CSV table of C-alpha atoms and ligand atoms in Angstrom, one decimal:
chain,number,residue,atom,x,y,z
W,1,MET,CA,-13.4,-25.4,-9.3
W,2,ARG,CA,-14.3,-22.3,-11.3
W,3,ILE,CA,-15.2,-18.7,-10.9
W,4,VAL,CA,-19.0,-18.2,-11.0
W,5,GLU,CA,-19.1,-14.4,-11.0
W,6,ILE,CA,-17.0,-11.4,-10.3
W,7,ARG,CA,-18.6,-8.2,-8.9
W,8,GLU,CA,-17.2,-4.8,-8.4
W,9,SER,CA,-18.5,-1.7,-6.6
W,10,ALA,CA,-17.0,1.8,-6.4
W,11,LEU,CA,-17.0,3.0,-2.8
W,12,PRO,CA,-16.3,6.6,-1.7
W,13,LEU,CA,-13.5,7.0,0.8
W,14,SER,CA,-14.1,9.0,3.9
W,15,ALA,CA,-11.2,11.4,3.9
W,16,ASN,CA,-11.6,15.1,3.7
W,17,ILE,CA,-7.9,15.6,4.1
W,18,GLN,CA,-5.1,17.3,2.2
W,19,ASN,CA,-1.5,16.5,1.5
W,20,SER,CA,0.8,18.8,-0.5
W,21,VAL,CA,-0.6,17.6,-3.8
W,22,VAL,CA,-4.1,16.1,-3.5
W,23,ASN,CA,-7.3,16.4,-1.6
W,24,PHE,CA,-8.7,12.9,-0.9
W,25,SER,CA,-12.4,13.8,-0.6
W,26,GLU,CA,-13.1,12.9,-4.3
W,27,HIS,CA,-11.3,9.5,-4.2
W,28,THR,CA,-13.0,6.2,-4.6
W,29,VAL,CA,-11.9,2.6,-4.3
W,30,SER,CA,-13.0,-0.6,-6.2
W,31,LEU,CA,-14.3,-3.3,-3.8
W,32,VAL,CA,-14.2,-6.6,-5.7
W,33,ALA,CA,-15.6,-10.0,-5.0
W,34,VAL,CA,-14.6,-13.2,-6.9
W,35,MET,CA,-17.2,-15.8,-6.3
W,36,SER,CA,-16.2,-19.5,-6.6
W,37,ASP,CA,-18.5,-22.5,-7.0
W,38,VAL,CA,-17.1,-24.0,-3.8
W,39,MET,CA,-19.7,-24.0,-1.1
W,40,ARG,CA,-19.0,-23.8,2.7
W,41,ASN,CA,-21.8,-23.7,5.3
W,42,GLY,CA,-24.3,-23.2,2.5
W,43,ARG,CA,-22.5,-20.2,1.0
W,44,PRO,CA,-20.0,-19.8,-1.9
W,45,VAL,CA,-16.4,-19.2,-0.9
W,46,VAL,CA,-15.7,-15.6,-2.1
W,47,GLY,CA,-12.4,-13.7,-2.5
W,48,VAL,CA,-12.6,-10.0,-1.6
W,49,ALA,CA,-10.1,-7.2,-2.1
W,50,PHE,CA,-9.7,-3.6,-3.2
W,51,ASP,CA,-7.4,-1.4,-5.2
W,52,SER,CA,-5.0,1.2,-3.8
W,53,ILE,CA,-6.1,3.9,-1.4
W,54,GLY,CA,-5.6,7.5,-2.5
W,55,ARG,CA,-6.6,7.0,-6.1
W,56,TYR,CA,-9.8,6.0,-7.9
W,57,ALA,CA,-12.1,3.0,-8.5
W,58,GLN,CA,-11.4,1.2,-11.7
W,59,SER,CA,-14.9,0.0,-12.6
W,60,GLY,CA,-14.7,0.6,-16.3
W,61,LEU,CA,-11.3,-1.1,-16.9
W,62,MET,CA,-12.3,-4.1,-14.8
W,63,ARG,CA,-15.6,-4.6,-16.6
W,64,GLU,CA,-14.4,-4.0,-20.1
W,65,ARG,CA,-11.1,-6.0,-20.0
W,66,PHE,CA,-10.0,-7.8,-16.8
W,67,ILE,CA,-13.2,-9.3,-15.4
W,68,ARG,CA,-14.2,-10.3,-18.9
W,69,ARG,CA,-10.9,-12.1,-19.6
W,70,LEU,CA,-11.0,-14.0,-16.2
W,71,MET,CA,-14.6,-15.1,-16.9
W,72,ALA,CA,-13.8,-16.2,-20.4
W,73,ALA,CA,-10.8,-18.4,-19.2
W,74,LYS,CA,-11.2,-22.1,-19.0
W,75,PRO,CA,-10.8,-23.4,-15.4
W,76,ASP,CA,-7.4,-25.0,-16.0
W,77,GLU,CA,-6.1,-21.7,-17.3
W,78,LEU,CA,-6.7,-20.3,-13.8
W,79,LEU,CA,-6.0,-23.2,-11.4
W,80,ASP,CA,-2.8,-24.6,-10.0
W,81,GLU,CA,-1.6,-28.2,-10.6
W,82,THR,CA,-3.7,-29.5,-7.7
W,83,GLY,CA,-6.9,-28.0,-9.0
W,84,LYS,CA,-7.7,-26.9,-5.5
W,85,ALA,CA,-6.3,-23.4,-5.6
W,86,PHE,CA,-6.2,-20.5,-8.1
W,87,ASP,CA,-2.8,-19.9,-9.6
W,88,THR,CA,-2.5,-16.2,-9.3
W,89,ASP,CA,0.4,-16.0,-11.8
W,90,LYS,CA,-1.7,-17.7,-14.4
W,91,ALA,CA,-4.7,-15.4,-13.6
W,92,PHE,CA,-2.3,-12.4,-14.0
W,93,ARG,CA,-1.2,-13.7,-17.4
W,94,VAL,CA,-4.9,-14.2,-18.5
W,95,MET,CA,-5.8,-10.6,-17.4
W,96,MET,CA,-2.7,-9.2,-19.3
W,97,ARG,CA,-3.6,-10.9,-22.6
W,98,ASN,CA,-3.5,-8.3,-25.4
W,99,GLU,CA,-1.9,-5.7,-23.1
W,100,LYS,CA,1.2,-4.0,-24.5
W,101,PRO,CA,4.2,-3.6,-22.2
W,102,GLY,CA,4.6,-0.3,-20.4
W,103,GLY,CA,2.1,2.5,-19.9
W,104,HIS,CA,0.9,0.8,-16.7
W,105,GLY,CA,-1.3,3.5,-15.3
W,106,ASP,CA,-4.7,2.7,-13.9
W,107,ARG,CA,-4.8,-0.9,-15.3
W,108,ALA,CA,-2.1,-1.8,-12.8
W,109,HIS,CA,-4.4,-1.4,-9.9
W,110,ALA,CA,-7.5,-2.7,-11.7
W,111,VAL,CA,-5.5,-6.0,-12.2
W,112,ALA,CA,-4.1,-5.7,-8.6
W,113,ALA,CA,-7.5,-5.7,-6.9
W,114,LEU,CA,-8.6,-8.9,-8.8
W,115,GLU,CA,-5.3,-10.7,-8.3
W,116,LEU,CA,-5.5,-9.9,-4.5
W,117,ALA,CA,-9.1,-11.2,-4.4
W,118,LEU,CA,-7.8,-14.5,-5.6
W,119,TRP,CA,-5.2,-14.6,-2.8
W,120,ASP,CA,-8.0,-13.9,-0.3
W,121,LEU,CA,-10.0,-16.7,-2.0
W,122,ASN,CA,-7.1,-19.2,-1.8
W,123,ALA,CA,-6.6,-18.4,1.9
W,124,LYS,CA,-10.3,-18.9,2.6
W,125,LEU,CA,-10.3,-22.2,0.7
W,126,ASN,CA,-7.5,-23.3,3.1
W,127,ASP,CA,-9.5,-21.7,6.0
W,128,GLU,CA,-6.5,-19.8,7.2
W,129,PRO,CA,-5.4,-16.1,7.4
W,130,ALA,CA,-3.8,-14.9,4.2
W,131,TRP,CA,-0.4,-14.3,5.7
W,132,LYS,CA,-0.1,-18.1,6.2
W,133,THR,CA,-1.0,-18.8,2.6
W,134,ILE,CA,1.4,-16.1,1.4
W,135,ALA,CA,4.4,-17.3,3.5
W,136,ARG,CA,3.9,-20.9,2.5
W,137,HIS,CA,3.5,-20.1,-1.2
W,138,PHE,CA,6.7,-18.0,-1.3
W,139,GLY,CA,8.7,-20.1,1.1
W,140,VAL,CA,9.2,-17.3,3.6
W,141,LYS,CA,9.5,-17.4,7.4
W,142,PRO,CA,6.6,-15.0,8.3
W,143,SER,CA,7.0,-12.3,11.0
W,144,GLU,CA,4.5,-12.5,14.0
W,145,ARG,CA,3.3,-8.9,13.6
W,146,MET,CA,3.7,-5.9,11.4
W,147,PRO,CA,5.8,-3.0,12.7
W,148,VAL,CA,3.5,0.0,12.2
W,149,TYR,CA,3.5,3.8,12.4
W,150,ALA,CA,0.7,6.3,12.3
W,151,ALA,CA,0.8,8.3,9.1
W,152,GLY,CA,-1.0,11.7,8.9
W,153,GLY,CA,0.2,15.1,10.0
W,154,TYR,CA,-2.1,16.9,7.6
W,155,TYR,CA,-2.6,20.5,6.8
W,156,TYR,CA,-5.4,22.3,8.6
W,157,PRO,CA,-7.0,25.5,7.4
W,158,GLU,CA,-7.3,26.9,11.0
W,159,ASP,CA,-5.0,26.5,14.0
W,160,ASN,CA,-2.5,24.5,11.9
W,161,LEU,CA,0.1,23.8,14.6
W,162,GLY,CA,-2.4,23.2,17.4
W,163,ARG,CA,-4.4,20.7,15.4
W,164,LEU,CA,-1.3,19.0,14.1
W,165,GLN,CA,-0.2,18.5,17.7
W,166,ASP,CA,-3.7,17.3,18.6
W,167,GLU,CA,-3.5,14.8,15.8
W,168,MET,CA,-0.1,13.4,16.9
W,169,ARG,CA,-1.3,13.2,20.5
W,170,ARG,CA,-4.3,11.2,19.4
W,171,TYR,CA,-2.1,8.7,17.6
W,172,ARG,CA,0.1,8.4,20.6
W,173,ASP,CA,-2.9,7.8,22.9
W,174,MET,CA,-4.0,5.0,20.4
W,175,GLY,CA,-0.8,3.2,21.1
W,176,TYR,CA,1.4,4.3,18.1
W,177,GLU,CA,5.0,5.0,18.8
W,178,LYS,CA,6.2,6.2,15.4
W,179,PHE,CA,4.7,8.9,13.2
W,180,LYS,CA,4.7,10.5,9.8
W,181,MET,CA,3.6,14.0,8.8
W,182,LYS,CA,3.1,15.9,5.5
W,183,ILE,CA,5.5,18.5,4.2
W,184,GLY,CA,5.5,20.5,1.0
W,185,GLY,CA,2.1,22.0,1.3
W,186,ALA,CA,3.4,25.2,2.9
W,187,PRO,CA,6.5,27.4,2.4
W,188,LEU,CA,9.7,25.7,3.7
W,189,ARG,CA,10.0,27.9,6.8
W,190,GLU,CA,6.5,27.2,7.8
W,191,ASP,CA,7.0,23.5,7.3
W,192,ILE,CA,10.1,23.6,9.5
W,193,GLY,CA,7.8,25.2,12.2
W,194,ARG,CA,5.3,22.3,11.7
W,195,ILE,CA,8.1,19.7,12.1
W,196,GLU,CA,9.3,21.5,15.3
W,197,ALA,CA,5.7,21.5,16.6
W,198,ALA,CA,5.2,17.8,15.9
W,199,LEU,CA,8.5,16.9,17.5
W,200,LYS,CA,7.3,18.6,20.8
W,201,LEU,CA,4.7,15.8,20.9
W,202,VAL,CA,6.6,13.0,19.4
W,203,GLY,CA,9.8,13.6,21.4
W,204,GLN,CA,12.5,12.0,19.3
W,205,ALA,CA,13.3,12.9,15.7
W,206,GLU,CA,14.0,9.2,15.0
W,207,ASP,CA,10.3,8.5,15.6
W,208,LEU,CA,9.1,11.1,13.1
W,209,ALA,CA,9.1,10.8,9.3
W,210,VAL,CA,8.1,13.4,6.7
W,211,ASP,CA,6.3,12.9,3.4
W,212,ALA,CA,6.4,15.4,0.5
W,213,ASN,CA,4.1,13.3,-1.7
W,214,GLY,CA,6.1,13.8,-4.8
W,215,ARG,CA,5.8,17.6,-4.8
W,216,PHE,CA,9.3,18.9,-5.2
W,217,ASP,CA,11.6,19.7,-8.0
W,218,VAL,CA,15.4,19.1,-7.5
W,219,LYS,CA,16.0,22.5,-6.0
W,220,ALA,CA,13.1,22.3,-3.5
W,221,ALA,CA,14.0,18.7,-2.6
W,222,LEU,CA,17.6,19.7,-1.9
W,223,ASP,CA,16.5,22.9,0.0
W,224,TYR,CA,14.2,20.8,2.3
W,225,GLY,CA,16.9,18.2,2.7
W,226,GLU,CA,19.4,20.8,3.8
W,227,ALA,CA,16.9,22.5,6.2
W,228,MET,CA,15.9,19.2,7.8
W,229,THR,CA,19.3,17.6,8.1
W,230,GLY,CA,19.9,18.8,11.6
W,231,PHE,CA,16.7,17.1,12.9
W,232,GLY,CA,17.9,13.6,11.9
W,233,LEU,CA,14.3,12.5,11.1
W,234,ARG,CA,13.3,8.9,10.7
W,235,TRP,CA,13.0,9.3,6.9
W,236,TYR,CA,12.3,11.9,4.2
W,237,GLU,CA,9.6,10.4,1.9
W,238,GLU,CA,8.8,10.8,-1.8
W,239,PRO,CA,10.5,14.2,-2.3
W,240,GLY,CA,9.9,14.3,-6.0
W,241,ASP,CA,7.9,12.7,-8.8
W,242,PRO,CA,8.0,8.9,-8.5
W,243,LEU,CA,9.8,8.5,-11.8
W,244,ASP,CA,12.4,11.3,-11.2
W,245,TYR,CA,15.3,9.0,-10.4
W,246,HIS,CA,17.7,11.9,-11.2
W,247,LEU,CA,16.2,13.9,-8.3
W,248,MET,CA,16.5,10.9,-5.9
W,249,SER,CA,20.1,10.4,-6.9
W,250,GLU,CA,21.0,14.1,-6.4
W,251,LEU,CA,19.4,14.1,-3.0
W,252,ALA,CA,20.8,10.8,-1.9
W,253,ALA,CA,24.3,12.2,-2.7
W,254,VAL,CA,24.0,14.9,-0.1
W,255,TYR,CA,21.2,14.1,2.4
W,256,PRO,CA,22.8,12.0,5.1
W,257,HIS,CA,19.7,10.5,6.6
W,258,ARG,CA,17.2,7.9,5.3
W,259,LEU,CA,15.1,8.5,2.2
W,260,ALA,CA,12.0,6.6,1.2
W,261,THR,CA,10.0,6.3,-2.0
W,262,GLY,CA,8.3,4.0,-4.5
W,263,GLU,CA,4.7,4.0,-3.4
W,264,ASN,CA,3.6,5.4,-6.8
W,265,LEU,CA,5.6,2.9,-8.9
W,266,PHE,CA,3.6,0.4,-11.0
W,267,SER,CA,5.9,-2.3,-12.1
W,268,CYS,CA,9.0,-4.3,-11.4
W,269,HIS,CA,10.8,-2.4,-14.2
W,270,ASP,CA,10.0,0.9,-12.5
W,271,VAL,CA,11.5,-0.4,-9.3
W,272,ASP,CA,14.6,-1.8,-11.1
W,273,ASN,CA,15.1,1.7,-12.5
W,274,LEU,CA,14.8,3.3,-9.0
W,275,ALA,CA,17.3,0.8,-7.6
W,276,LEU,CA,19.7,1.2,-10.5
W,277,PHE,CA,19.5,5.0,-11.1
W,278,GLY,CA,17.8,6.6,-8.1
W,279,GLY,CA,20.8,6.6,-5.8
W,280,MET,CA,19.1,4.4,-3.3
W,281,ARG,CA,21.5,3.3,-0.5
W,282,ARG,CA,21.7,-0.3,0.6
W,283,GLY,CA,20.9,-0.9,4.2
W,284,LYS,CA,19.5,2.7,4.6
W,285,ASP,CA,16.8,3.9,2.2
W,286,LEU,CA,13.3,2.5,2.1
W,287,PHE,CA,11.1,1.1,-0.8
W,288,GLN,CA,7.4,1.6,-0.4
W,289,MET,CA,5.7,0.0,-3.4
W,290,ASP,CA,2.0,-0.8,-3.0
W,291,PRO,CA,0.8,-4.3,-4.1
W,292,ALA,CA,-2.7,-2.9,-4.5
W,293,LEU,CA,-1.4,-0.4,-7.0
W,294,SER,CA,1.0,-2.5,-9.0
W,295,TYR,CA,-0.6,-5.6,-10.4
W,296,GLY,CA,-1.0,-7.4,-7.1
W,297,LEU,CA,1.2,-9.7,-4.9
W,298,GLY,CA,2.9,-11.6,-7.8
W,299,GLU,CA,4.4,-8.5,-9.3
W,300,PHE,CA,5.2,-7.1,-5.8
W,301,HIS,CA,7.1,-10.3,-5.0
W,302,ARG,CA,9.1,-10.0,-8.2
W,303,MET,CA,10.0,-6.4,-7.1
W,304,ILE,CA,11.3,-7.8,-3.8
W,305,ARG,CA,13.3,-10.6,-5.4
W,306,SER,CA,14.8,-8.1,-7.8
W,307,LEU,CA,15.8,-5.7,-5.0
W,308,GLU,CA,17.3,-8.6,-3.0
W,309,ALA,CA,19.3,-9.6,-6.1
W,310,LYS,CA,20.7,-6.1,-6.1
W,311,GLY,CA,21.8,-6.3,-2.5
W,312,PHE,CA,18.8,-4.6,-0.9
W,313,SER,CA,17.0,-6.2,2.1
W,314,ARG,CA,13.3,-7.0,2.3
W,315,SER,CA,13.4,-5.4,5.8
W,316,ASP,CA,13.8,-2.1,3.9
W,317,VAL,CA,10.5,-2.6,2.1
W,318,HIS,CA,7.6,-0.9,3.8
W,319,PRO,CA,4.6,-1.0,1.4
W,320,HIS,CA,2.1,1.8,1.2
W,321,GLY,CA,-1.1,0.6,2.7
W,322,GLY,CA,-2.8,1.3,6.0
W,323,HIS,CA,-5.2,-1.6,5.6
W,324,MET,CA,-5.7,-5.3,6.3
W,325,ILE,CA,-4.3,-6.5,3.0
W,326,ALA,CA,-1.0,-4.7,3.6
W,327,VAL,CA,-0.7,-6.3,7.1
W,328,HIS,CA,-1.1,-9.8,5.8
W,329,ILE,CA,1.4,-9.1,3.0
W,330,VAL,CA,4.0,-7.5,5.3
W,331,VAL,CA,3.7,-10.4,7.9
W,332,GLY,CA,3.6,-13.1,5.2
W,333,LEU,CA,6.6,-11.9,3.3
W,334,GLY,CA,8.6,-10.8,6.5
W,335,LEU,CA,8.9,-7.2,5.4
W,336,GLY,CA,10.0,-4.2,7.4
W,337,GLY,CA,6.7,-2.7,8.3
W,338,SER,CA,3.9,-0.4,7.0
W,339,GLU,CA,1.7,2.4,8.0
W,340,ALA,CA,-1.7,3.1,9.5
W,341,TYR,CA,-4.0,6.0,8.7
W,342,PRO,CA,-6.0,6.1,11.9
W,343,GLY,CA,-9.5,7.6,11.4
W,344,VAL,CA,-9.3,8.2,7.7
W,345,PHE,CA,-9.9,6.3,4.4
W,346,ALA,CA,-12.8,4.3,5.9
W,347,PRO,CA,-14.2,1.8,5.1
W,348,VAL,CA,-11.2,0.1,3.5
W,349,GLY,CA,-8.5,1.9,5.5
W,350,GLY,CA,-7.7,0.9,9.0
W,351,TYR,CA,-7.6,-2.5,10.8
W,352,ALA,CA,-10.3,-4.9,12.0
W,353,GLU,CA,-11.1,-4.9,15.7
W,354,GLU,CA,-9.3,-8.3,16.0
W,355,CYS,CA,-6.0,-6.6,15.1
W,356,VAL,CA,-4.2,-5.4,18.2
W,357,VAL,CA,-2.1,-2.2,17.9
W,358,GLY,CA,0.6,-1.7,20.5
W,359,GLY,CA,4.3,-2.0,21.2
W,360,GLY,CA,5.1,-0.5,17.8
W,361,GLY,CA,3.2,-3.2,15.9
W,362,VAL,CA,-0.1,-4.6,14.7
W,363,THR,CA,-1.2,-8.3,14.6
W,364,PRO,CA,-3.2,-9.5,11.6
W,365,GLY,CA,-6.0,-11.4,13.5
W,366,ALA,CA,-7.2,-15.0,12.9
W,367,SER,CA,-10.0,-14.6,10.4
W,368,PRO,CA,-9.6,-16.4,7.1
W,369,GLY,CA,-8.2,-14.5,4.1
W,370,PHE,CA,-7.3,-10.8,4.6
W,371,GLY,CA,-10.0,-10.7,7.3
W,372,LEU,CA,-11.9,-7.9,5.5
W,373,GLU,CA,-15.2,-9.3,6.7
W,374,ALA,CA,-14.1,-8.9,10.3
W,375,LYS,CA,-13.8,-5.2,9.9
W,376,ALA,CA,-17.0,-3.7,11.2
W,377,ASP,CA,-17.2,-0.7,8.9
W,378,LEU,CA,-16.3,-2.7,5.8
W,379,ALA,CA,-18.5,-5.7,6.4
W,380,PRO,CA,-21.8,-4.1,5.4
W,381,HIS,CA,-20.3,-3.0,2.0
W,382,ILE,CA,-19.1,-6.6,1.4
W,383,LYS,CA,-22.5,-7.9,2.3
W,384,ALA,CA,-24.2,-5.4,-0.1
W,385,LEU,CA,-21.8,-6.4,-2.9
W,386,LEU,CA,-22.7,-10.1,-2.4
W,387,ALA,CA,-26.4,-9.6,-2.0
C,1,MG,MG1,3.7,8.6,1.1
């Protein structure tokens, strides 16, 4: 078995929305296809995946370095001992040849998309959904569905509070029971008003989380923490820069409720530093690393094992995502849950029609691999990439 060809295409994301730091309308994503020489029903078996949502396609890095290295590798440098599946750890090492440690940056999600495509390919070779392949590979008892919440709560130029409430109402009508909204894009007092407006719809503070998207310095993070303490919100996410472990530890020392961060970390060493120096509280605070941002599933699993060795639980890991790949990873690794971004980040964001949202969770569906071909708005892009 060998890789015949690897293709990549940069897709625009449909998301004219704004958090406290970025507008998503310029963002793109790399859709990748790893084509094997195995034929099923007259067609090659192809692994498909994409890199992290909310950043950019990595076409250049992939073509110049990572696709070239995979294509130059001999088959036994990429296959497991049976020769019937790709060894994703070996593929990771092939892609990382001649790469210095550290300085992860954009290469981490370029590599991630390709590594995840090999997971999709392995699952399709077994003709099973990816969560099954993942659970078996890592020896994990999978969960039956992924606990999910609707993430959004954006800023609107007009009728800010009314439209925020409309947005939350829409999510509730879609079957979501827990929610997340943006903070940090307005003055503190205005944001408190937005939280109060959202709570009128959501009902209970324990069903509403807030996300500052890394906007605050220490003082602003503490001021918001103090102002929000009385609400008892579900969690307070990414208050400061992803690498500002000092800020996290200062905040964790005084903020009594749950904190969450980690979605913009790129490596296991980053996560170790967060766990060691960020004041993260065992059994309370959440880790949100994104496998599609941080070298793929192998590195993500190393992060989880490292957290568990330090006394944290995998049920406190809620990867950043809002897409099919995240659902299969959360279910396959038995993690705590993840998010949905209803109505935005198409065509890669959101779930296939076969996935059922309700009762606080989403099911992964029965299609082989990550099931990306079963997602109606993504399927034409995959077809075009393979044409
Ligand atoms: Mg976030």
